[in-house]
Coordinates of N, CA and C in Angstrom, one line a residue:
X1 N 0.8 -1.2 0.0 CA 0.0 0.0 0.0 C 0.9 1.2 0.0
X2 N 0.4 2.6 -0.3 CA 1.3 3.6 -0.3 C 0.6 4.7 0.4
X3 N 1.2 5.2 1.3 CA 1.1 6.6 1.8 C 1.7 7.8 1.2
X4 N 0.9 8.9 1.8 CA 2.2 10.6 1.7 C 2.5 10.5 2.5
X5 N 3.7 11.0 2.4 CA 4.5 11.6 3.8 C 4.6 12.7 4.1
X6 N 4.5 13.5 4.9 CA 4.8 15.5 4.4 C 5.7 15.4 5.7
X7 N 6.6 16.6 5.6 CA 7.8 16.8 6.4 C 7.7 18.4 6.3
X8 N 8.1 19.1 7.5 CA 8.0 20.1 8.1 C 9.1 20.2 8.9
X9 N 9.8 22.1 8.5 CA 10.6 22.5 9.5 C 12.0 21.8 9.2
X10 N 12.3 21.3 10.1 CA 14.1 20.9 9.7 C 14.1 19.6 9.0
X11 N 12.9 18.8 9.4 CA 12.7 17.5 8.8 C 12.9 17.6 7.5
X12 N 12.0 18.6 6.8 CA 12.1 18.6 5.3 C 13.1 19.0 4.8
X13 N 14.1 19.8 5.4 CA 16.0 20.0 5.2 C 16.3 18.8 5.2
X14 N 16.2 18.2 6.4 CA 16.8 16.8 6.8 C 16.4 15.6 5.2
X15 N 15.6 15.6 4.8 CA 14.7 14.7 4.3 C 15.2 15.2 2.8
X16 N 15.3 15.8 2.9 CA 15.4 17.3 1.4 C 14.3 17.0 0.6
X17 N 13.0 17.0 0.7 CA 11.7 17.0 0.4 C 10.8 17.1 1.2
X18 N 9.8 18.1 0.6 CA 8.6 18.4 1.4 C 7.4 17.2 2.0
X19 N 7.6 16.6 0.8 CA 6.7 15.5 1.0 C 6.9 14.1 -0.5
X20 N 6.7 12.8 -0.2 CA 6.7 11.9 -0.5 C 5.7 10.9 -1.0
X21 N 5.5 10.0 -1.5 CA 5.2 8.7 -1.5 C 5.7 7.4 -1.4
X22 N 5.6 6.9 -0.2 CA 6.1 5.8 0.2 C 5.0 4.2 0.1
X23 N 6.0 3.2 -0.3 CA 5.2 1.8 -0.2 C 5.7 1.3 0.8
X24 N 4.4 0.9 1.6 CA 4.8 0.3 3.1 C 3.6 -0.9 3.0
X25 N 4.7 -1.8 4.2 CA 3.8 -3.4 4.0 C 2.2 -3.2 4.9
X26 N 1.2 -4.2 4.0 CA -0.1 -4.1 5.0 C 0.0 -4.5 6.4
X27 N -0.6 -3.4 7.1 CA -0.1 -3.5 9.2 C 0.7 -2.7 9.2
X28 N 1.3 -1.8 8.6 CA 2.7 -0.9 9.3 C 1.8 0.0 9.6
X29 N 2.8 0.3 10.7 CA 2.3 1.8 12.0 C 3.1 2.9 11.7
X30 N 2.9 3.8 12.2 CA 3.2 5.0 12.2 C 5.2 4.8 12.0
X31 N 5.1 3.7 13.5 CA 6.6 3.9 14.1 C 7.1 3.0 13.1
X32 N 6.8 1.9 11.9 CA 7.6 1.1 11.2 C 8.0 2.0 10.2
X33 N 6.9 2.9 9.5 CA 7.0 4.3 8.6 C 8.4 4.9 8.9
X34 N 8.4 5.4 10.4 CA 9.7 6.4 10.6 C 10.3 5.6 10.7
X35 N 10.6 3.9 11.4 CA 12.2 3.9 11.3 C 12.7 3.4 9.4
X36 N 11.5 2.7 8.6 CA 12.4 3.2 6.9 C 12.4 4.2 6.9
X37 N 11.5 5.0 7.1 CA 12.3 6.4 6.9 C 14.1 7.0 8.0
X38 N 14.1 6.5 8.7 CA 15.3 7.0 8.8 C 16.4 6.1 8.3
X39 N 15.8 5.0 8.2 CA 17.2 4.1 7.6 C 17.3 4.9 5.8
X40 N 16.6 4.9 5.3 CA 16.6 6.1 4.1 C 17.1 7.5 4.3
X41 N 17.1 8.1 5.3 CA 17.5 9.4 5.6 C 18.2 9.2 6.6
X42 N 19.2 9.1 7.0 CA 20.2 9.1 8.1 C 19.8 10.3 8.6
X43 N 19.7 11.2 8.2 CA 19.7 12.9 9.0 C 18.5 13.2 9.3
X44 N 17.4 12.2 9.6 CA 16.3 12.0 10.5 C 16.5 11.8 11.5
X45 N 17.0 10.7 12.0 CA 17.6 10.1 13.2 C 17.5 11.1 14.2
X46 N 18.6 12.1 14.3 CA 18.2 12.9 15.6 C 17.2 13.8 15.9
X47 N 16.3 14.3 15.3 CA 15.1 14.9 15.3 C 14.2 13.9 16.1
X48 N 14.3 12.8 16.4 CA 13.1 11.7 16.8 C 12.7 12.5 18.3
X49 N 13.0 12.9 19.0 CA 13.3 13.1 20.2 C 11.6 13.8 20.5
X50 N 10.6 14.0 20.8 CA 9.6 14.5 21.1 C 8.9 14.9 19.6
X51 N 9.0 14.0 18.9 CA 8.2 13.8 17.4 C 6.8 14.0 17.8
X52 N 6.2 14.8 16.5 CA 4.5 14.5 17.0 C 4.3 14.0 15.3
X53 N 3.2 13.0 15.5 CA 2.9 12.3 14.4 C 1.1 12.4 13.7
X54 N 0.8 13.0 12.7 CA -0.4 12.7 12.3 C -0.8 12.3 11.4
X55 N -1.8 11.8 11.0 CA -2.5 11.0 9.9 C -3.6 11.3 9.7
X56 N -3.8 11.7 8.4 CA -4.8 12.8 7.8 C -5.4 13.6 8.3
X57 N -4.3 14.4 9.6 CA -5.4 15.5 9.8 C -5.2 15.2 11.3
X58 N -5.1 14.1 12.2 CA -5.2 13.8 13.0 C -3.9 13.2 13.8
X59 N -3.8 13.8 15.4 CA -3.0 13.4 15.7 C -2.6 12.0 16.7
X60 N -1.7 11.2 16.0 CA -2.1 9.8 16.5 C -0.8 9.2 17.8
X61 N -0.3 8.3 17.5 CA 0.5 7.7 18.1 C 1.4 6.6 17.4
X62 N 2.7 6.2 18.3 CA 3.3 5.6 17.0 C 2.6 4.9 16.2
X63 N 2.0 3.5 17.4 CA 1.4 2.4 17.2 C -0.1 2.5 16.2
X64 N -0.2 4.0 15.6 CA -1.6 4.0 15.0 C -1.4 3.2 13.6
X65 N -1.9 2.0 13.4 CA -1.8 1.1 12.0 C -2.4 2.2 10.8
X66 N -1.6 2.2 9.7 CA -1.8 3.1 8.4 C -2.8 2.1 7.4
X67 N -3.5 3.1 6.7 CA -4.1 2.0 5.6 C -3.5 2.7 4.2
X68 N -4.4 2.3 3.3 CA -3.7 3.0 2.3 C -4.3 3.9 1.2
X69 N -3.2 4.9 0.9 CA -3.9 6.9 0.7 C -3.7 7.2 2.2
X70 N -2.9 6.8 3.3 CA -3.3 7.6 4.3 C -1.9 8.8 4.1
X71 N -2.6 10.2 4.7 CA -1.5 10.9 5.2 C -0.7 11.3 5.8
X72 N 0.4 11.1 6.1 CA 1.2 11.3 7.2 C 2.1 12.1 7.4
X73 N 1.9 13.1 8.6 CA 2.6 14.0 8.7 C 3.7 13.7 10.0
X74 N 5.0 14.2 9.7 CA 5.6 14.0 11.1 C 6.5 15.4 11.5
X75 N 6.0 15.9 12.5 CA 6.0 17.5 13.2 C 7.3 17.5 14.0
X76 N 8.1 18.0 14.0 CA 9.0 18.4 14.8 C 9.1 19.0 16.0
X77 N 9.4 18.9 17.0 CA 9.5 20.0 18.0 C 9.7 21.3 17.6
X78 N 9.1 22.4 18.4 CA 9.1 23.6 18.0 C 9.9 24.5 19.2
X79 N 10.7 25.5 18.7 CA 11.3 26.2 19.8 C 11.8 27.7 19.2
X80 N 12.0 28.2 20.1 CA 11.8 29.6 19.9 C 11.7 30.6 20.5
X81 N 11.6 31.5 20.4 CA 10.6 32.9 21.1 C 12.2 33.2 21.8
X82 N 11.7 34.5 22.2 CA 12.8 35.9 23.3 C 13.3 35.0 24.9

């Protein structure tokens, strides 16, 4: 089955694309998604650290099983301000 992926903030530096189409086996979760994606992108790897993860719209958890056309977004921590 295949998903989108969209990437945001450093991810999509990291990633060097905004967004994707990935083929993932039937039953993969959110968390089997990110780790081929980091074995594909090495310079994912340290960003993991307080990941937020969503799927069409919605925010899930690693363990949320994907179907297929689903969307996935994976958010970065955010920091900033004075």
């Amino acid at each position: 089955m295949k998903v989108k992926v969209k990437f945001f903030a450093i991810l999509r530096e990291r990633a060097g694309a905004g967004e994707m189409i990935k083929e993932i086996g039937e039953g993969s979760t959110v968390a089997d998604l990110w780790a081929m994606l980091k074995k594909e992108y090495p310079k994912l790897a340290p960003v993991e650290t307080r990941l937020l993860y969503a799927v069409n719209q919605n925010y899930v958890k690693p363990d949320y099983a994907l179907k297929d056309s689903d969307e996935v977004v994976f958010i970065p921590p955010v920091s900033g301000g004075c």
